[in-house]
PDB file of C-alpha atoms in Angstrom:
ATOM      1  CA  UNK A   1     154.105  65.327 107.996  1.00 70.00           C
ATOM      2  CA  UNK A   2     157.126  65.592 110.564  1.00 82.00           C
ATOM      3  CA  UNK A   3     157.012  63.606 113.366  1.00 91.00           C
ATOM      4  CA  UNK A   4     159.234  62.520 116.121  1.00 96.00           C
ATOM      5  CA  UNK A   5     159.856  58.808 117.157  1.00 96.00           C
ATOM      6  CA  UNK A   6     161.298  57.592 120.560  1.00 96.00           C
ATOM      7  CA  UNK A   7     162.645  54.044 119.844  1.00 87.00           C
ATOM      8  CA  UNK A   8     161.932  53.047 123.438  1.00 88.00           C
ATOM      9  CA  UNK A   9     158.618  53.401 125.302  1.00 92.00           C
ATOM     10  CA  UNK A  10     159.698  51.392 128.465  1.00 96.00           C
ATOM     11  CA  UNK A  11     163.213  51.078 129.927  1.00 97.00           C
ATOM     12  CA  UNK A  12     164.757  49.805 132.951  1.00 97.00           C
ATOM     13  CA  UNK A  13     168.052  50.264 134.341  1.00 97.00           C
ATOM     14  CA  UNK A  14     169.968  49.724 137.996  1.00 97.00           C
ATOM     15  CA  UNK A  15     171.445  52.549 139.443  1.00 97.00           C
ATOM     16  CA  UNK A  16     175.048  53.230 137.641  1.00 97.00           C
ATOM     17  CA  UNK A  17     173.901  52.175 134.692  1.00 98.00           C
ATOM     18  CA  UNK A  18     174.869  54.008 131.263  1.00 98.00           C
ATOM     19  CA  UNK A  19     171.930  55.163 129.583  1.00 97.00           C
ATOM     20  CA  UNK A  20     170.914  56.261 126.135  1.00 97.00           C
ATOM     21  CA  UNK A  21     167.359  57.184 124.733  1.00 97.00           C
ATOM     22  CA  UNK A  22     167.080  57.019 121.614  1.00 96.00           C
ATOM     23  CA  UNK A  23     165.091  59.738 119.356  1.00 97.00           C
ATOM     24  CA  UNK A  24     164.513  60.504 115.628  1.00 97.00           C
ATOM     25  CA  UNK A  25     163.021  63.321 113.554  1.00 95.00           C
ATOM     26  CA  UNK A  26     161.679  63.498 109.507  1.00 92.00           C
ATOM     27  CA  UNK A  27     162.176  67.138 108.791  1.00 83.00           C
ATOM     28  CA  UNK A  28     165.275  67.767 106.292  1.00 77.00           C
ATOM     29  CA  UNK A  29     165.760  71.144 107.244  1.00 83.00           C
ATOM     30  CA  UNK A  30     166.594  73.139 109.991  1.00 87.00           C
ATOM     31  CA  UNK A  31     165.588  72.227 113.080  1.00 90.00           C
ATOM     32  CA  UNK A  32     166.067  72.951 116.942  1.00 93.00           C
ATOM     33  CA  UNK A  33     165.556  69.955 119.379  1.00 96.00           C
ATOM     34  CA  UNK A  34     164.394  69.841 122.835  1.00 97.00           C
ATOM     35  CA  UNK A  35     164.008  67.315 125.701  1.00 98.00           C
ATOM     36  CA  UNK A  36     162.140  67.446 128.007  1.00 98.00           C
ATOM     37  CA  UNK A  37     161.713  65.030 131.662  1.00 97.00           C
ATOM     38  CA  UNK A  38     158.063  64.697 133.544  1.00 96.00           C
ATOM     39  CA  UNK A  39     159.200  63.945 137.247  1.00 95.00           C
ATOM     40  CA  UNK A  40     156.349  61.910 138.641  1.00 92.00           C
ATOM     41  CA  UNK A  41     154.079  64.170 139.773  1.00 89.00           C
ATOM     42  CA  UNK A  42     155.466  67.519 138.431  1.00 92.00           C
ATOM     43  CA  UNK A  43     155.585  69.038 134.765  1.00 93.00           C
ATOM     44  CA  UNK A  44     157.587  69.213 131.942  1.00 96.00           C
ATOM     45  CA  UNK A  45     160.711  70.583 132.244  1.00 96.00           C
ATOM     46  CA  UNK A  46     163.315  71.269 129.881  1.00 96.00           C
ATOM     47  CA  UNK A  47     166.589  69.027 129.755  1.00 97.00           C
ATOM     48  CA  UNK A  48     168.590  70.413 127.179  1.00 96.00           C
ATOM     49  CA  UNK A  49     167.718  71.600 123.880  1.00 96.00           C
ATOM     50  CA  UNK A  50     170.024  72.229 120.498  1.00 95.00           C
ATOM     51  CA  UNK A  51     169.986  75.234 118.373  1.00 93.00           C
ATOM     52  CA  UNK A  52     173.129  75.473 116.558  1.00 91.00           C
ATOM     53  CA  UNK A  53     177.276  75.345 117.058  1.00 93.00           C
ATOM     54  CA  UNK A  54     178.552  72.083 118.568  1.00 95.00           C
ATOM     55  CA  UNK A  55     175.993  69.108 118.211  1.00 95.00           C
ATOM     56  CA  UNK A  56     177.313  67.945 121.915  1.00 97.00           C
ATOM     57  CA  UNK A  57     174.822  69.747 124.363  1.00 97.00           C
ATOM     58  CA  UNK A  58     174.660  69.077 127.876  1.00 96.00           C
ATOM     59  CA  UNK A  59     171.667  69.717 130.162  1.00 95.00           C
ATOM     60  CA  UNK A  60     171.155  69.863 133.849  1.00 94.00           C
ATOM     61  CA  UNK A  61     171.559  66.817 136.039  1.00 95.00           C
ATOM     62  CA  UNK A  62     174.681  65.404 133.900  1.00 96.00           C
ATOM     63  CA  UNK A  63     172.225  64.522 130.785  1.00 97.00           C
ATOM     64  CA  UNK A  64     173.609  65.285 127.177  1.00 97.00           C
ATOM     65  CA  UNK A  65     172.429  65.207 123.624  1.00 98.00           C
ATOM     66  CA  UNK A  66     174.062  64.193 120.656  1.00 97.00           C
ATOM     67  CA  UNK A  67     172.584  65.778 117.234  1.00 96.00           C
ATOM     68  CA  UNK A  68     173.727  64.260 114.423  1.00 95.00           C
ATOM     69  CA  UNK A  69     172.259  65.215 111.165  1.00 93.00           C
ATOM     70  CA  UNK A  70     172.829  62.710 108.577  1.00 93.00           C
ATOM     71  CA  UNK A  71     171.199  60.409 110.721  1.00 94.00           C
ATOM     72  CA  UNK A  72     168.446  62.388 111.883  1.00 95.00           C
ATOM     73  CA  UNK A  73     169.039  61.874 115.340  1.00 96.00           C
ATOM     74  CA  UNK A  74     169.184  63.668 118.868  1.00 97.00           C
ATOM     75  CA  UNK A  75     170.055  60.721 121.363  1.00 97.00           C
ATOM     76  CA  UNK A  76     170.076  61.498 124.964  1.00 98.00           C
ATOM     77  CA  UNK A  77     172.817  60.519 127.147  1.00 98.00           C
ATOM     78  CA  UNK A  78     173.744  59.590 131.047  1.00 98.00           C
ATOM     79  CA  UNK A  79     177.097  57.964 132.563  1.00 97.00           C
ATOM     80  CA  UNK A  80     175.512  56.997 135.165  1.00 97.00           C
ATOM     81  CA  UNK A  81     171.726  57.299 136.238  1.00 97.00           C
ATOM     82  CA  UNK A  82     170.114  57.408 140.148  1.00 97.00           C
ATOM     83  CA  UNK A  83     167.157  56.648 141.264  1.00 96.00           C
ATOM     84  CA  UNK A  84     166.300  60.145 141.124  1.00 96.00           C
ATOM     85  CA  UNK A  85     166.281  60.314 137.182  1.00 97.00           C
ATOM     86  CA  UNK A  86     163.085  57.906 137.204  1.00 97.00           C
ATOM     87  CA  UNK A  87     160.894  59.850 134.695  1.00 97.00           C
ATOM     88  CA  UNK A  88     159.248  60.170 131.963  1.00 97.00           C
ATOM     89  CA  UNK A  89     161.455  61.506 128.748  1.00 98.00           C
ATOM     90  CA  UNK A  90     160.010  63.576 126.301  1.00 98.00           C
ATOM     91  CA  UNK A  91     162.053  64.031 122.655  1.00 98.00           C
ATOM     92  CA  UNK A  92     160.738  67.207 120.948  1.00 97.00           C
ATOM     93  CA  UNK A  93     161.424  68.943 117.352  1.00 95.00           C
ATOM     94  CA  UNK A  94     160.786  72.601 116.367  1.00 92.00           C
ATOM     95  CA  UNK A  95     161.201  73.265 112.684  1.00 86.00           C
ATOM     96  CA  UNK A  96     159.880  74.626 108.949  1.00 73.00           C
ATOM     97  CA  UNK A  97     159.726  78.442 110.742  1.00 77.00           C
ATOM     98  CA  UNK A  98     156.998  76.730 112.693  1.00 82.00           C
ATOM     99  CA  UNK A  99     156.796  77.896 116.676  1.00 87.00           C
ATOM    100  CA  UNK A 100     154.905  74.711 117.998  1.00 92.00           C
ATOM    101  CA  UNK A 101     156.495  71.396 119.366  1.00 95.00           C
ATOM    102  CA  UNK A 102     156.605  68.129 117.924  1.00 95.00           C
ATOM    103  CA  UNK A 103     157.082  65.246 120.637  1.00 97.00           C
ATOM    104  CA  UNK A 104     157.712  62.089 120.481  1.00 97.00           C
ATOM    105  CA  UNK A 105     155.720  59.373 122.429  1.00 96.00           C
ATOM    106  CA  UNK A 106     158.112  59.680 125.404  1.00 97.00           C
ATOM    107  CA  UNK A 107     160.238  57.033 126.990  1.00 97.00           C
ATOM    108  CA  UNK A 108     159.256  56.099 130.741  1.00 97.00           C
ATOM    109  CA  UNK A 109     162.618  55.482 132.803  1.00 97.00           C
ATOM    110  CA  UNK A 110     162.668  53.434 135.966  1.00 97.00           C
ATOM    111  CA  UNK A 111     165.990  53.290 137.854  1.00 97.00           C
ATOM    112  CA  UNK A 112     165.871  50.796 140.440  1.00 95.00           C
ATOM    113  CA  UNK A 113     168.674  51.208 143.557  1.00 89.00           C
TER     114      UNK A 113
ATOM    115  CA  UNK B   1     160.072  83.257 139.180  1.00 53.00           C
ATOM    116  CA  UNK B   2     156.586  82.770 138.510  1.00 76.00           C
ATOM    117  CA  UNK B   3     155.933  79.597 136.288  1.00 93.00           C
ATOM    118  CA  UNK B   4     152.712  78.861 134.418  1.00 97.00           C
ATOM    119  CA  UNK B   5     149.973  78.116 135.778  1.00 97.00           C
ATOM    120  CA  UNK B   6     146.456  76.596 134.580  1.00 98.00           C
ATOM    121  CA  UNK B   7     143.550  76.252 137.034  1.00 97.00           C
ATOM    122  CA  UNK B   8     141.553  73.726 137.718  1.00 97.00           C
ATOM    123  CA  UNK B   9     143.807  71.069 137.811  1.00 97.00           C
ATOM    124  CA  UNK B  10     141.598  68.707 136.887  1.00 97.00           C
ATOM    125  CA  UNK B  11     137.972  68.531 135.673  1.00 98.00           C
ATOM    126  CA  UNK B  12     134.959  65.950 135.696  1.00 98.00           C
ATOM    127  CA  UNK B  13     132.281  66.754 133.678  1.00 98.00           C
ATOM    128  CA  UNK B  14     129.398  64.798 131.704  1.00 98.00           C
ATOM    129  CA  UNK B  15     128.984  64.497 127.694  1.00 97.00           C
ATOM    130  CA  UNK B  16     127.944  67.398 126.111  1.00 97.00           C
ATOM    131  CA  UNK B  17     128.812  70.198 128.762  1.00 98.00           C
ATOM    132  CA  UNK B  18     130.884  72.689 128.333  1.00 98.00           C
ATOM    133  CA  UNK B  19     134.220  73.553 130.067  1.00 98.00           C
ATOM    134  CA  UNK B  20     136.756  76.246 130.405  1.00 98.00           C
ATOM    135  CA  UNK B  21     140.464  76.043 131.191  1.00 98.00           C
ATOM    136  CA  UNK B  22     142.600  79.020 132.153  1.00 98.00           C
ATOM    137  CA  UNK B  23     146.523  79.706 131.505  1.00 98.00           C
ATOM    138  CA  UNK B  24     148.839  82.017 133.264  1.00 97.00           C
ATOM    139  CA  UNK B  25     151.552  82.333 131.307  1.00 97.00           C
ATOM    140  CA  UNK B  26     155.303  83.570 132.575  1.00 95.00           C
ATOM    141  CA  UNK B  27     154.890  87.524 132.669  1.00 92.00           C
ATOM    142  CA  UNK B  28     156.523  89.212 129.920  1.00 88.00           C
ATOM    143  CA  UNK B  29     156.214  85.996 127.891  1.00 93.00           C
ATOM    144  CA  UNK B  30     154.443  87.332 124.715  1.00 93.00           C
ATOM    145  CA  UNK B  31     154.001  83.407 122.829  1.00 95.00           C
ATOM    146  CA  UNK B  32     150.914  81.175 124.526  1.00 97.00           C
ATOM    147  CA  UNK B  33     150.834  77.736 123.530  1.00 97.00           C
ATOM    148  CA  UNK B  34     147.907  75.098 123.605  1.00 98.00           C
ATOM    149  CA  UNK B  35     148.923  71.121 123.630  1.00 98.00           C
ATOM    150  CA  UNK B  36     146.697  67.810 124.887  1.00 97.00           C
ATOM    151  CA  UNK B  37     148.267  64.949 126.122  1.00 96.00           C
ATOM    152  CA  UNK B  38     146.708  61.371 126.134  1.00 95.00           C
ATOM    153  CA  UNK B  39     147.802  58.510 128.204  1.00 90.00           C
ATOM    154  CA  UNK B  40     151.176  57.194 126.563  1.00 88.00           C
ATOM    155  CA  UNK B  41     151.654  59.807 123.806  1.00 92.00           C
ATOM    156  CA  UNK B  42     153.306  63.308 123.801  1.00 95.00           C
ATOM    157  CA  UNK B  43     151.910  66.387 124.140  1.00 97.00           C
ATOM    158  CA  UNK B  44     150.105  67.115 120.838  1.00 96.00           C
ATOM    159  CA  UNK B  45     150.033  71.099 119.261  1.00 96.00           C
ATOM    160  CA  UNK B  46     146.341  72.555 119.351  1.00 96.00           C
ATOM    161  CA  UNK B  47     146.803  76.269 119.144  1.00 96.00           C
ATOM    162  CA  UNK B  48     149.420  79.447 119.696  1.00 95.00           C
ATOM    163  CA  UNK B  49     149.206  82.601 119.885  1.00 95.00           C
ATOM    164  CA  UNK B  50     151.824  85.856 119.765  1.00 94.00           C
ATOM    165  CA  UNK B  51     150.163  88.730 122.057  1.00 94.00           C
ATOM    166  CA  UNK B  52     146.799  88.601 121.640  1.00 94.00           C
ATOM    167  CA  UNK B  53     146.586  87.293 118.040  1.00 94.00           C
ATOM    168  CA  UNK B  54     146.048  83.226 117.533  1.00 93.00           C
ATOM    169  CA  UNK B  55     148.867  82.723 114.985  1.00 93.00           C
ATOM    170  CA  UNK B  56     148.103  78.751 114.397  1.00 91.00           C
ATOM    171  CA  UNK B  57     145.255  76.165 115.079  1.00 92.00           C
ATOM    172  CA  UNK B  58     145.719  72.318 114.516  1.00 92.00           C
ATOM    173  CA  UNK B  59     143.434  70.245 112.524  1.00 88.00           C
ATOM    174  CA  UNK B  60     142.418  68.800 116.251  1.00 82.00           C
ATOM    175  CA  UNK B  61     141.191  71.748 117.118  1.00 85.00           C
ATOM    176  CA  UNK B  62     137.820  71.041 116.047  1.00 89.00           C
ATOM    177  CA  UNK B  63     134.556  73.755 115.724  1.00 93.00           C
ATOM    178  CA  UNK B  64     133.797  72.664 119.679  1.00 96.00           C
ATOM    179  CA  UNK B  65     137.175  74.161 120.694  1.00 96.00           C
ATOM    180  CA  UNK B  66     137.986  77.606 120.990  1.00 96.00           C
ATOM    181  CA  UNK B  67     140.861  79.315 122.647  1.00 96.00           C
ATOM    182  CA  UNK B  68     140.803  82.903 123.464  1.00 96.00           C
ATOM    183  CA  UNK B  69     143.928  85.483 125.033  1.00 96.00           C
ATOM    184  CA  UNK B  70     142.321  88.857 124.673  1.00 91.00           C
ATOM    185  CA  UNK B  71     144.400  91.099 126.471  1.00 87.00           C
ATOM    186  CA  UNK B  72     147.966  88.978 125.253  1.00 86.00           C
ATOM    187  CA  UNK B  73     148.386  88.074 129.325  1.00 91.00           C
ATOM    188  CA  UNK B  74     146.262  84.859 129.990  1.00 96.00           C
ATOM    189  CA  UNK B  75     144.611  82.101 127.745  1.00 98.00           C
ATOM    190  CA  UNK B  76     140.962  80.385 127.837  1.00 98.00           C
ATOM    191  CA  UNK B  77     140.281  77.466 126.218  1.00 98.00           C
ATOM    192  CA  UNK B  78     136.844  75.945 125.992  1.00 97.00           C
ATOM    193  CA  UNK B  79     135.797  72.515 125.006  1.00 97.00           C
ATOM    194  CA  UNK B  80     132.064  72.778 123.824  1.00 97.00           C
ATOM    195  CA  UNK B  81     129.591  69.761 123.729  1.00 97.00           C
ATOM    196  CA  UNK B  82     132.317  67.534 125.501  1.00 97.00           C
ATOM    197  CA  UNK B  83     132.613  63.922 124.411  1.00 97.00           C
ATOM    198  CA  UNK B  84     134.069  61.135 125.760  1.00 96.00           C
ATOM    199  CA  UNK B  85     137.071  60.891 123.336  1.00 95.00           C
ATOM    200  CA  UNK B  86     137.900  64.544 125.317  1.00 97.00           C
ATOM    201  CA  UNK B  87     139.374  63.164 127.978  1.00 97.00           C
ATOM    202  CA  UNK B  88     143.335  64.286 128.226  1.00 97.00           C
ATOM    203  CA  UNK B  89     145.757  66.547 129.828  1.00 97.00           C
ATOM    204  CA  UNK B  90     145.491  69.947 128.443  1.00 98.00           C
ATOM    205  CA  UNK B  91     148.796  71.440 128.706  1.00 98.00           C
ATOM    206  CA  UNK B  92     149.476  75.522 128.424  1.00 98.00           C
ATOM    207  CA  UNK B  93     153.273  76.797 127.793  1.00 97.00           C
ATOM    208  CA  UNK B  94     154.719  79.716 127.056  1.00 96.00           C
ATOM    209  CA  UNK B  95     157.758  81.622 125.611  1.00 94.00           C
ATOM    210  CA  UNK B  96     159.289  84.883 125.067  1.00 90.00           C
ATOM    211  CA  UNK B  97     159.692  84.727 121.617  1.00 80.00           C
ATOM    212  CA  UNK B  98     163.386  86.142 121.558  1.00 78.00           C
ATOM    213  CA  UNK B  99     166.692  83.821 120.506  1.00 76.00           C
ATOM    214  CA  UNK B 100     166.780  80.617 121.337  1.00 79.00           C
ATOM    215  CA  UNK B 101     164.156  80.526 122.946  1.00 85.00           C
ATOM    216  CA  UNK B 102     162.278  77.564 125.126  1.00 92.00           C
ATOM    217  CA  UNK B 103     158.667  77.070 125.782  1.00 95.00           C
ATOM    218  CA  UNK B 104     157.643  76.573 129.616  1.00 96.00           C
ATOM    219  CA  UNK B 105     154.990  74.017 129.961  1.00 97.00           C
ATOM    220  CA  UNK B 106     152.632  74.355 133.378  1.00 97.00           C
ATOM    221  CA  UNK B 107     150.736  71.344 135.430  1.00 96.00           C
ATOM    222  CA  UNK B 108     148.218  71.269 132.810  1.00 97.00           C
ATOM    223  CA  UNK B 109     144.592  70.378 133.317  1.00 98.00           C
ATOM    224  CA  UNK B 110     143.456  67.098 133.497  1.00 97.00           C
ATOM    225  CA  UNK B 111     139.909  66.444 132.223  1.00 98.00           C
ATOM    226  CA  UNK B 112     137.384  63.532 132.374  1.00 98.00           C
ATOM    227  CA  UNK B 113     134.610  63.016 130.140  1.00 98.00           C
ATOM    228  CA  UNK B 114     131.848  60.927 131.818  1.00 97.00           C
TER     229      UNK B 114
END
């Protein structure tokens, strides 16, 4: 079955900090990858996702992606986070033709100031 | 812009009633999705549908649950019998079903099993 795994549930960070999520799908085929940050408080919303062309996306709020297929991997990215990026991170998989979403377990952020 | 929406919010109810849970999607959005969300995992796939037609149904989706979009604008889904083990965030999200297309999730409904 495909699944999704997000190597970190909890993290931590001071503002200015580099961060990078980690996330990992099973599906050996094509594939388009989402993720997706839960504000406290407020919904999903979508970060940045990948469909095809150059495996570098970036998202809103200076986030980026890296996809990189022999390693099965789509690894959010920040500089340099704020206190404002506290959230909840969601790493997501569409594939197989299939419409529906896989997620991962999410990673909960906290950025303290 | 018009998001989703999903009314109630959230839901109390005791074992073994039955509950309802509406979705607005985006307008023009012809793709509904169903997920549930428990505390500390992502949002699980339950059901989709293109227009009016239900297109997919997980194996979670079990004989008590039954989702409904019969005029390919809003969703119903309805929990029958509730049980304890019930108890989530049901999430609604749509898309437009063109390109590259993204689903957009709503507040979801959060419901408690007593």
């Amino acid at each position: 079955a495909q699944s999704v795994s997000q190597h970190n549930h909890h993290v931590i960070l001071s503002e200015a900090a580099s961060l990078e999520l980690g996330c990992n799908y099973s599906y050996g085929g094509t594939v388009n990858l989402f993720w997706y940050v839960q504000y406290p408080g407020q919904h999903l919303q979508l970060l940045l996702k990948y469909f095809s062309g150059d495996p570098l996306v970036k998202g809103i709020k200076g986030f980026e992606a890296e996809f990189i297929k022999s390693k099965f991997s789509f690894n959010l990215r920040k500089p340099s986070v704020q206190w404002s990026d506290t959230a909840e991170y969601f790493c997501a998989v569409k594939s197989g033709g299939y419409n529906k979403l896989i997620f991962g377990a999410g990673t909960r952020l906290a950025v303290h100031p | 812009d018009t998001g989703v929406s999903q009314d109630p919010r959230h839901k109390i109810t005791k074992r073994g009633q039955n509950v309802t849970f509406r979705c607005d999607p985006i307008s023009e959005h012809n793709r509904l999705y169903w997920y549930r969300q428990t505390l500390g995992q992502g949002p699980e796939f339950l059901t989709y549908f293109q227009n009016e037609a239900q297109l997919e149904k997980s194996r979670l989706l079990s004989d008590r649950f039954s989702a409904e979009r019969p005029k390919g604008s809003f969703s119903t889904l309805e929990i029958q019998r509730t049980e304890q083990g019930d108890s989530a965030m049901y999430l609604c999200a749509s898309s437009s079903g063109l390109g590259q297309e993204t689903q957009y999730f709503g507040p979801g409904t959060r419901l408690l099993v007593l």
